[in-house]
Tab-separated table of C-alpha atoms in Angstrom:
chain	number	residue	atom	x	y	z
A	1	MET	CA	41.928	-10.807	9.045
A	2	VAL	CA	39.292	-8.723	7.232
A	3	LEU	CA	36.547	-10.370	9.283
A	4	MET	CA	38.396	-9.621	12.496
A	5	ALA	CA	38.811	-5.980	11.481
A	6	GLY	CA	35.102	-5.798	10.704
A	7	ALA	CA	34.236	-7.287	14.069
A	8	VAL	CA	36.489	-4.769	15.851
A	9	LEU	CA	34.910	-1.885	13.933
A	10	LEU	CA	31.406	-3.102	14.826
A	11	LEU	CA	32.332	-3.404	18.518
A	12	VAL	CA	33.878	0.080	18.530
A	13	SER	CA	30.849	1.550	16.754
A	14	GLY	CA	28.688	0.069	19.536
A	15	LEU	CA	30.201	2.595	21.907
A	16	PHE	CA	28.586	5.334	19.781
A	17	GLY	CA	25.241	3.688	19.260
A	18	GLY	CA	26.200	0.918	16.796
A	19	LEU	CA	23.341	-0.146	14.610
A	20	ARG	CA	20.625	1.696	16.584
A	21	ASP	CA	18.372	4.203	14.822
A	22	ALA	CA	19.752	7.690	14.621
A	23	PRO	CA	18.379	9.820	17.518
A	24	ALA	CA	15.109	11.516	16.768
A	25	GLU	CA	16.604	14.803	18.021
A	26	ALA	CA	18.600	14.891	14.744
A	27	ALA	CA	15.389	15.214	12.803
A	28	VAL	CA	13.760	18.442	11.613
A	29	PRO	CA	10.700	19.918	13.405
A	30	LEU	CA	7.282	18.500	12.542
A	31	VAL	CA	5.003	21.507	12.840
A	32	VAL	CA	1.215	21.315	13.236
A	33	GLY	CA	-0.515	22.644	10.129
A	34	LYS	CA	2.659	22.735	8.002
A	35	PRO	CA	3.097	20.158	5.184
A	36	HIS	CA	6.075	17.909	5.632
A	37	GLU	CA	7.682	15.725	2.930
A	38	ALA	CA	8.328	12.232	4.216
A	39	ALA	CA	8.847	10.087	1.127
A	40	PRO	CA	6.630	8.863	-0.416
A	41	PHE	CA	4.115	11.093	1.391
A	42	THR	CA	3.352	14.764	2.175
A	43	LEU	CA	1.959	14.814	5.718
A	44	THR	CA	0.237	17.682	7.471
A	45	VAL	CA	-0.571	17.077	11.110
A	46	GLU	CA	-3.824	18.913	11.852
A	47	ARG	CA	-4.936	18.091	15.431
A	48	ALA	CA	-5.010	15.514	18.172
A	49	ARG	CA	-7.933	14.280	20.252
A	50	TRP	CA	-8.624	11.622	22.853
A	51	THR	CA	-11.844	9.615	23.462
A	52	SER	CA	-12.954	6.246	24.697
A	53	ASP	CA	-15.759	6.042	22.111
A	54	LEU	CA	-14.961	5.874	18.382
A	55	GLY	CA	-18.605	5.230	17.446
A	56	GLU	CA	-18.972	2.323	15.041
A	57	ILE	CA	-15.206	1.832	14.840
A	58	ALA	CA	-14.570	0.844	18.496
A	59	LYS	CA	-15.205	1.584	22.134
A	60	THR	CA	-12.915	0.971	25.122
A	61	ASP	CA	-13.598	0.740	28.809
A	62	ARG	CA	-9.957	0.104	29.801
A	63	GLY	CA	-8.498	3.432	28.750
A	64	ARG	CA	-8.700	5.780	25.853
A	65	TYR	CA	-7.894	6.206	22.152
A	66	LEU	CA	-5.235	8.791	21.209
A	67	ILE	CA	-6.099	10.159	17.799
A	68	VAL	CA	-4.107	12.280	15.380
A	69	ILE	CA	-5.776	13.699	12.295
A	70	VAL	CA	-3.361	14.052	9.365
A	71	LYS	CA	-3.700	15.189	5.765
A	72	VAL	CA	-1.779	12.743	3.577
A	73	ARG	CA	-1.122	12.548	-0.119
A	74	THR	CA	1.453	10.794	-2.341
A	75	ASP	CA	2.814	12.035	-5.634
A	76	ALA	CA	4.545	8.763	-6.314
A	77	ASP	CA	3.710	7.139	-9.633
A	78	ARG	CA	1.938	4.211	-7.931
A	79	SER	CA	-0.326	3.558	-4.916
A	80	VAL	CA	1.426	3.078	-1.635
A	81	ASP	CA	0.699	0.127	0.627
A	82	LEU	CA	-1.135	0.588	3.909
A	83	SER	CA	1.861	-0.742	5.906
A	84	THR	CA	4.029	2.143	4.574
A	85	LEU	CA	1.269	4.598	5.500
A	86	GLN	CA	1.123	3.160	9.021
A	87	GLU	CA	4.892	3.463	9.432
A	88	ALA	CA	4.880	7.085	8.276
A	89	LEU	CA	3.645	8.438	11.616
A	90	ALA	CA	4.724	7.228	15.077
A	91	LEU	CA	4.026	8.163	18.674
A	92	ARG	CA	7.087	8.906	20.796
A	93	GLY	CA	7.463	8.468	24.467
A	94	ALA	CA	3.800	7.854	25.335
A	95	LYS	CA	3.291	5.349	28.219
A	96	GLY	CA	0.934	2.401	28.293
A	97	ILE	CA	0.249	2.082	24.584
A	98	TYR	CA	-1.198	-1.239	23.383
A	99	ALA	CA	0.583	-2.915	20.446
A	100	ALA	CA	-2.776	-3.008	18.613
A	101	MET	CA	-6.292	-1.729	19.243
A	102	GLY	CA	-8.035	-4.378	21.326
A	103	GLY	CA	-4.797	-6.223	21.943
A	104	ASP	CA	-3.316	-6.994	25.441
A	105	LYS	CA	0.390	-6.385	24.946
A	106	ILE	CA	1.917	-3.003	25.932
A	107	VAL	CA	4.984	-1.976	23.909
A	108	PRO	CA	7.112	1.157	23.514
A	109	SER	CA	4.912	3.608	21.617
A	110	LEU	CA	7.464	4.128	18.819
A	111	GLU	CA	7.015	0.405	17.926
A	112	VAL	CA	3.224	0.474	17.788
A	113	THR	CA	1.544	0.155	14.361
A	114	PRO	CA	-1.400	2.584	14.485
A	115	SER	CA	-4.828	1.805	13.031
A	116	VAL	CA	-5.620	4.176	10.159
A	117	TYR	CA	-9.140	5.245	9.144
A	118	VAL	CA	-10.561	7.677	6.591
A	119	LEU	CA	-12.168	10.636	8.407
A	120	ALA	CA	-14.766	11.312	5.707
A	121	ASP	CA	-16.496	7.935	5.916
A	122	GLY	CA	-15.048	6.118	8.939
A	123	THR	CA	-13.833	3.136	6.934
A	124	PRO	CA	-10.374	1.539	7.302
A	125	MET	CA	-7.813	2.994	4.966
A	126	SER	CA	-6.127	0.721	2.459
A	127	ALA	CA	-3.435	1.584	-0.148
A	128	LEU	CA	-3.136	5.329	-0.848
A	129	PRO	CA	-3.771	6.138	-4.578
A	130	PRO	CA	-1.504	8.712	-6.214
A	131	GLY	CA	-2.574	12.307	-6.485
A	132	LEU	CA	-5.421	12.264	-3.902
A	133	THR	CA	-5.298	14.032	-0.481
A	134	TYR	CA	-6.935	12.190	2.394
A	135	GLU	CA	-7.753	13.291	5.923
A	136	LEU	CA	-6.721	10.225	7.815
A	137	VAL	CA	-7.206	9.301	11.478
A	138	TYR	CA	-4.232	7.609	13.140
A	139	ILE	CA	-5.335	5.806	16.263
A	140	TRP	CA	-3.437	4.369	19.263
A	141	GLU	CA	-4.984	2.826	22.395
A	142	GLN	CA	-3.684	3.798	25.830
A	143	ARG	CA	-4.463	2.012	29.125
A	144	GLY	CA	-6.473	3.967	31.655
A	145	SER	CA	-3.944	3.874	34.502
A	146	GLU	CA	-1.769	6.365	32.561
A	147	PRO	CA	-2.619	10.067	32.861
A	148	VAL	CA	-3.957	11.750	29.749
A	149	PRO	CA	-0.988	13.441	28.064
A	150	GLU	CA	-1.256	17.196	27.539
A	151	ARG	CA	0.633	16.917	24.242
A	152	LEU	CA	1.496	14.005	21.962
A	153	LYS	CA	5.049	13.674	20.700
A	154	LEU	CA	5.072	12.571	17.097
A	155	ALA	CA	7.710	11.382	14.671
A	156	SER	CA	7.353	11.158	10.923
A	157	ARG	CA	9.317	8.524	9.026
A	158	SER	CA	10.444	8.670	5.409
A	159	HIS	CA	11.033	5.574	3.243
A	160	THR	CA	13.416	4.627	0.382
A	161	TRP	CA	12.212	3.114	-2.874
A	162	ARG	CA	14.524	0.145	-3.538
A	163	GLN	CA	14.605	-3.509	-4.574
A	164	SER	CA	14.079	-6.139	-1.936
A	165	SER	CA	17.166	-8.243	-1.385
A	166	LEU	CA	14.894	-11.241	-0.764
A	167	ASP	CA	12.433	-11.402	-3.684
A	168	GLU	CA	13.870	-8.556	-5.889
A	169	GLN	CA	10.526	-6.739	-5.917
A	170	MET	CA	10.664	-2.943	-5.719
A	171	ASN	CA	8.920	-1.376	-2.696
A	172	TRP	CA	9.237	1.324	-0.017
A	173	PHE	CA	11.660	0.166	2.693
A	174	ASP	CA	13.883	1.484	5.495
A	175	PRO	CA	11.568	3.746	7.514
A	176	THR	CA	13.676	6.443	9.086
A	177	VAL	CA	12.632	9.169	11.507
A	178	ASP	CA	13.007	12.444	9.664
A	179	ALA	CA	10.976	14.934	11.684
A	180	VAL	CA	9.682	15.192	15.246
A	181	GLY	CA	7.170	17.511	16.930
A	182	THR	CA	4.357	17.820	19.399
A	183	VAL	CA	0.630	18.445	19.090
A	184	PRO	CA	-1.743	19.556	21.885
A	185	LEU	CA	-4.127	16.765	22.894
A	186	ILE	CA	-7.682	17.664	23.941
A	187	GLU	CA	-10.806	15.548	24.611
A	188	ALA	CA	-12.991	14.880	21.628
A	189	LYS	CA	-16.473	16.392	21.848
A	190	PRO	CA	-19.251	13.930	21.133
B	1	MET	CA	59.304	-16.157	2.840
B	2	LYS	CA	58.471	-18.687	0.163
B	3	TRP	CA	55.315	-18.238	-1.887
B	4	PRO	CA	53.369	-21.474	-2.634
B	5	VAL	CA	53.603	-22.467	-6.299
B	6	PRO	CA	50.245	-23.690	-7.722
B	7	ARG	CA	50.189	-27.050	-9.422
B	8	ARG	CA	49.205	-27.361	-13.068
B	9	SER	CA	45.813	-28.985	-12.106
B	10	GLN	CA	45.021	-26.073	-9.772
B	11	LEU	CA	45.803	-23.580	-12.504
B	12	GLY	CA	43.539	-25.552	-14.904
B	13	THR	CA	40.711	-25.576	-12.354
B	14	GLY	CA	41.097	-21.865	-11.818
B	15	ALA	CA	40.981	-21.178	-15.561
B	16	LEU	CA	37.841	-23.334	-15.911
B	17	VAL	CA	36.100	-21.438	-13.069
B	18	ILE	CA	36.978	-18.059	-14.658
B	19	ALA	CA	35.772	-19.302	-18.064
B	20	ALA	CA	32.468	-20.564	-16.602
B	21	LEU	CA	31.883	-17.228	-14.836
B	22	SER	CA	32.628	-15.328	-18.047
B	23	VAL	CA	30.180	-17.505	-20.038
B	24	GLY	CA	27.596	-16.986	-17.281
B	25	GLN	CA	28.038	-13.220	-17.400
B	26	VAL	CA	27.656	-13.198	-21.198
B	27	LEU	CA	24.432	-15.236	-20.863
B	28	VAL	CA	23.067	-12.955	-18.158
B	29	ASP	CA	23.891	-9.889	-20.306
B	30	HIS	CA	22.037	-11.269	-23.319
B	31	LEU	CA	18.992	-12.846	-21.660
B	32	PRO	CA	15.993	-10.636	-21.010
B	33	SER	CA	15.896	-9.010	-17.605
B	34	GLY	CA	13.694	-10.481	-14.945
B	35	ASP	CA	11.130	-7.703	-15.415
B	36	ARG	CA	10.932	-8.183	-19.154
B	37	ALA	CA	10.926	-11.972	-19.052
B	38	GLY	CA	8.218	-12.074	-16.398
B	39	ARG	CA	5.875	-9.575	-18.087
B	40	PRO	CA	2.266	-10.817	-18.256
B	41	PHE	CA	0.651	-11.571	-21.603
B	42	GLU	CA	-1.670	-8.577	-22.086
B	43	HIS	CA	-4.970	-9.001	-23.969
B	44	GLU	CA	-6.773	-5.832	-24.929
B	45	VAL	CA	-10.508	-5.635	-24.346
B	46	GLY	CA	-13.130	-2.866	-24.563
B	47	VAL	CA	-16.342	-2.295	-22.642
B	48	GLY	CA	-18.952	-4.764	-23.997
B	49	GLN	CA	-16.237	-7.000	-25.467
B	50	THR	CA	-14.994	-10.487	-24.499
B	51	VAL	CA	-11.422	-11.662	-24.298
B	52	ALA	CA	-10.066	-15.205	-24.000
B	53	LEU	CA	-7.463	-15.693	-21.274
B	54	ARG	CA	-5.562	-18.897	-20.328
B	55	THR	CA	-7.838	-19.437	-17.342
B	56	GLY	CA	-11.209	-18.381	-18.879
B	57	THR	CA	-13.104	-15.773	-20.781
B	58	LEU	CA	-13.734	-12.260	-19.466
B	59	THR	CA	-16.371	-9.755	-20.641
B	60	VAL	CA	-16.375	-6.164	-19.456
B	61	THR	CA	-20.035	-5.324	-18.963
B	62	GLY	CA	-20.113	-1.799	-17.578
B	63	VAL	CA	-18.252	1.214	-16.199
B	64	ASP	CA	-19.676	3.792	-13.826
B	65	GLY	CA	-18.424	6.153	-11.148
B	66	ALA	CA	-19.195	8.596	-8.363
B	67	ARG	CA	-17.590	10.350	-5.399
B	68	SER	CA	-19.461	8.009	-3.100
B	69	VAL	CA	-20.381	4.379	-3.521
B	70	GLN	CA	-22.338	1.885	-1.452
B	71	PRO	CA	-20.734	-1.560	-1.882
B	72	GLN	CA	-22.729	-3.128	0.958
B	73	ARG	CA	-26.122	-2.108	2.429
B	74	ASP	CA	-24.628	-0.417	5.519
B	75	ASP	CA	-21.346	0.601	4.031
B	76	ARG	CA	-20.487	3.806	2.241
B	77	LEU	CA	-17.219	4.937	0.770
B	78	LEU	CA	-16.618	8.626	0.223
B	79	SER	CA	-13.577	9.508	-1.830
B	80	PRO	CA	-11.590	12.781	-2.209
B	81	GLY	CA	-11.344	11.743	-5.858
B	82	VAL	CA	-13.683	9.530	-7.862
B	83	ILE	CA	-14.580	5.899	-7.288
B	84	VAL	CA	-14.787	3.878	-10.498
B	85	VAL	CA	-16.974	0.771	-10.556
B	86	VAL	CA	-16.299	-1.755	-13.330
B	87	THR	CA	-18.520	-4.794	-13.782
B	88	PHE	CA	-17.328	-7.826	-15.661
B	89	ASP	CA	-18.242	-11.467	-16.245
B	90	PHE	CA	-15.727	-14.271	-15.872
B	91	THR	CA	-16.231	-17.847	-17.057
B	92	PRO	CA	-13.357	-20.152	-16.034
B	93	LYS	CA	-12.131	-22.920	-18.301
B	94	VAL	CA	-9.697	-24.365	-15.691
B	95	PRO	CA	-10.815	-25.506	-12.202
B	96	GLU	CA	-10.449	-23.367	-9.093
B	97	THR	CA	-9.676	-20.049	-10.691
B	98	THR	CA	-11.200	-16.586	-10.705
B	99	ILE	CA	-10.046	-12.995	-11.088
B	100	THR	CA	-8.361	-11.495	-8.060
B	101	TYR	CA	-5.637	-9.216	-9.555
B	102	GLY	CA	-6.499	-5.618	-10.519
B	103	GLN	CA	-4.516	-2.523	-11.278
B	104	LEU	CA	-5.715	0.834	-12.666
B	105	ARG	CA	-3.355	2.800	-14.945
B	106	ASP	CA	-4.362	6.428	-15.337
B	107	ALA	CA	-3.756	8.778	-18.248
B	108	ASP	CA	-0.458	9.857	-16.668
B	109	GLY	CA	0.717	6.254	-16.354
B	110	ARG	CA	0.279	6.261	-12.556
B	111	THR	CA	-0.971	2.948	-11.169
B	112	THR	CA	-3.309	1.984	-8.292
B	113	ALA	CA	-3.353	-1.584	-7.018
B	114	LEU	CA	-6.757	-3.033	-6.221
B	115	GLY	CA	-6.477	-4.805	-2.902
B	116	GLY	CA	-7.891	-3.724	0.434
B	117	ALA	CA	-11.018	-2.183	1.831
B	118	ARG	CA	-11.380	0.719	-0.616
B	119	SER	CA	-10.081	-0.533	-3.953
B	120	ALA	CA	-10.789	-4.163	-4.611
B	121	VAL	CA	-11.767	-6.865	-7.117
B	122	SER	CA	-14.682	-9.039	-5.999
B	123	CYS	CA	-15.281	-12.105	-8.079
B	124	PRO	CA	-16.663	-15.459	-6.799
B	125	GLN	CA	-14.937	-18.669	-7.927
B	126	PRO	CA	-17.488	-20.636	-9.939
B	127	PRO	CA	-17.200	-24.185	-11.403
B	128	VAL	CA	-15.679	-24.518	-14.850
B	129	GLY	CA	-18.057	-23.215	-17.512
B	130	ILE	CA	-20.267	-21.261	-15.111
B	131	THR	CA	-20.122	-17.449	-15.201
B	132	SER	CA	-19.409	-15.134	-12.298
B	133	HIS	CA	-20.742	-11.605	-12.312
B	134	CYS	CA	-17.867	-9.568	-10.738
B	135	THR	CA	-17.011	-6.030	-9.720
B	136	ALA	CA	-13.875	-3.998	-9.496
B	137	ILE	CA	-13.882	-0.766	-7.364
B	138	VAL	CA	-10.993	1.642	-7.487
B	139	GLU	CA	-10.381	5.216	-6.265
B	140	ALA	CA	-8.701	7.496	-8.694
B	141	ASP	CA	-7.582	11.087	-9.318
B	142	PRO	CA	-10.347	12.642	-11.476
B	143	ARG	CA	-7.880	14.897	-13.318
B	144	THR	CA	-6.142	11.901	-14.969
B	145	LEU	CA	-9.030	9.400	-15.107
B	146	ALA	CA	-10.107	9.969	-18.704
B	147	GLY	CA	-8.266	7.353	-20.785
B	148	ALA	CA	-7.565	5.057	-17.797
B	149	ARG	CA	-7.154	1.292	-18.310
B	150	LEU	CA	-7.847	-1.561	-15.886
B	151	THR	CA	-5.742	-4.673	-15.837
B	152	LEU	CA	-7.483	-7.824	-14.490
B	153	GLY	CA	-5.737	-11.171	-13.885
B	154	PRO	CA	-6.120	-14.434	-11.984
B	155	LEU	CA	-3.618	-14.076	-9.161
B	156	ALA	CA	-3.771	-11.160	-6.778
B	157	ILE	CA	-0.195	-11.344	-5.547
B	158	ASP	CA	1.566	-11.833	-8.810
B	159	GLU	CA	0.445	-11.091	-12.371
B	160	ARG	CA	3.716	-12.104	-14.010
B	161	PHE	CA	3.999	-14.947	-16.585
B	162	ASP	CA	0.218	-15.198	-17.042
B	163	ASP	CA	-2.555	-13.855	-19.254
B	164	VAL	CA	-4.226	-10.616	-18.093
B	165	ALA	CA	-7.043	-8.571	-19.596
B	166	VAL	CA	-6.275	-4.912	-20.173
B	167	ALA	CA	-9.605	-3.046	-20.421
B	168	ASP	CA	-9.885	0.310	-22.056
B	169	LEU	CA	-12.622	1.748	-19.823
B	170	ALA	CA	-13.442	4.476	-22.437
B	171	ILE	CA	-13.860	7.067	-19.716
B	172	SER	CA	-14.152	10.628	-21.033
B	173	ASP	CA	-13.724	14.006	-19.284
B	174	ARG	CA	-17.516	14.360	-19.567
B	175	ASP	CA	-18.072	11.098	-17.758
B	176	VAL	CA	-15.774	12.212	-14.958
B	177	ALA	CA	-17.548	15.580	-14.648
B	178	THR	CA	-20.952	13.793	-14.458
B	179	TRP	CA	-19.693	11.374	-11.790
B	180	LYS	CA	-18.260	14.199	-9.673
B	181	LYS	CA	-21.678	15.899	-9.638
B	182	ARG	CA	-23.580	12.866	-8.370
B	183	THR	CA	-25.088	13.591	-4.941
B	184	THR	CA	-26.333	10.132	-4.007
B	185	PRO	CA	-24.066	7.142	-3.424
B	186	LEU	CA	-23.786	4.749	-6.339
B	187	LYS	CA	-25.037	1.344	-5.309
B	188	VAL	CA	-22.740	-1.519	-6.243
B	189	ALA	CA	-24.305	-4.901	-7.013
B	190	SER	CA	-22.870	-7.767	-4.986
B	191	PRO	CA	-20.882	-10.254	-7.093
B	192	THR	CA	-22.807	-13.384	-7.913
B	193	VAL	CA	-22.555	-16.688	-9.739
B	194	ALA	CA	-24.974	-17.125	-12.640
B	195	GLY	CA	-27.990	-19.226	-11.686
B	196	MET	CA	-27.496	-18.565	-7.934
B	197	SER	CA	-29.255	-15.877	-5.969
């Protein structure tokens, strides 16, 4: 009886979106140049550029790289894994985005895991130590048949510190869109 | 409507189940929690000192730091904080072991895991009885670096239930100030096995 009631509730909830993510429109504005708290980070989106030549990092002849430069810090009491850092910023509604730099698969841009590099030295970012502010470069690759967007639509995601139900380890889980905004995209000067 | 009447054996089984659950709950309440029971066995060590672990002996040989380090010939890391470079020797006494776990704990108790491109433990796996010369590199907040300690252990993904070395790095505020002023990248020696070039 209880199971049946649960199933009915689930079916009815499906009419209103069910288990889908809450709509991004419910999030607060993500404003260029303004710090935004998205646990466990404070993110400040600085600017966006596009280029097909990232120097020693990568070059592409099949499209372009969309780049967002973001100041990021954490005031958590422990370093935060790269995967959490990658989930903290997403591209919304951009067409023709590859699932990974150099990969072949095109997926919805919100699902793409960006590559993250340190602006100061051009090396790949790893875990973010507590108390330090980094200028990070978030990179997505877009195929050349798509027009260059005039603005990038961004979403920041916050996480929750909780115990894993699988291995009982504590970590940051449940990325949830908490702010959305746009940033003008211009071509990077060599 | 007639309610079913349980038999005596069913009542007995039910009572046994409830008793077993109660005993289990009491045991769970009195046993150490998973976190406490799984804590690693910490062995304190200072710079220039040697400590014996289950898997081998570890000697901390040096501590240095800078804003920028050069771990490879063409590589350069530039930190918004300070990069600490710790050198240590490890001599295994059991086969196929080395040091791959590292964690820095700063003066405020904040921790940074060593694992990835920018903060890492590099230690070759030598045969039993042969010494590896190893390095640990970690980025840290200079404001809370004096008094930091570095934990080193054999298994990168899980330090629980095993011996780990906890090194007091003896870093002072003066050291940190000196490291911040360095203008040239600090070169980091590649890890090696003794007797091999």
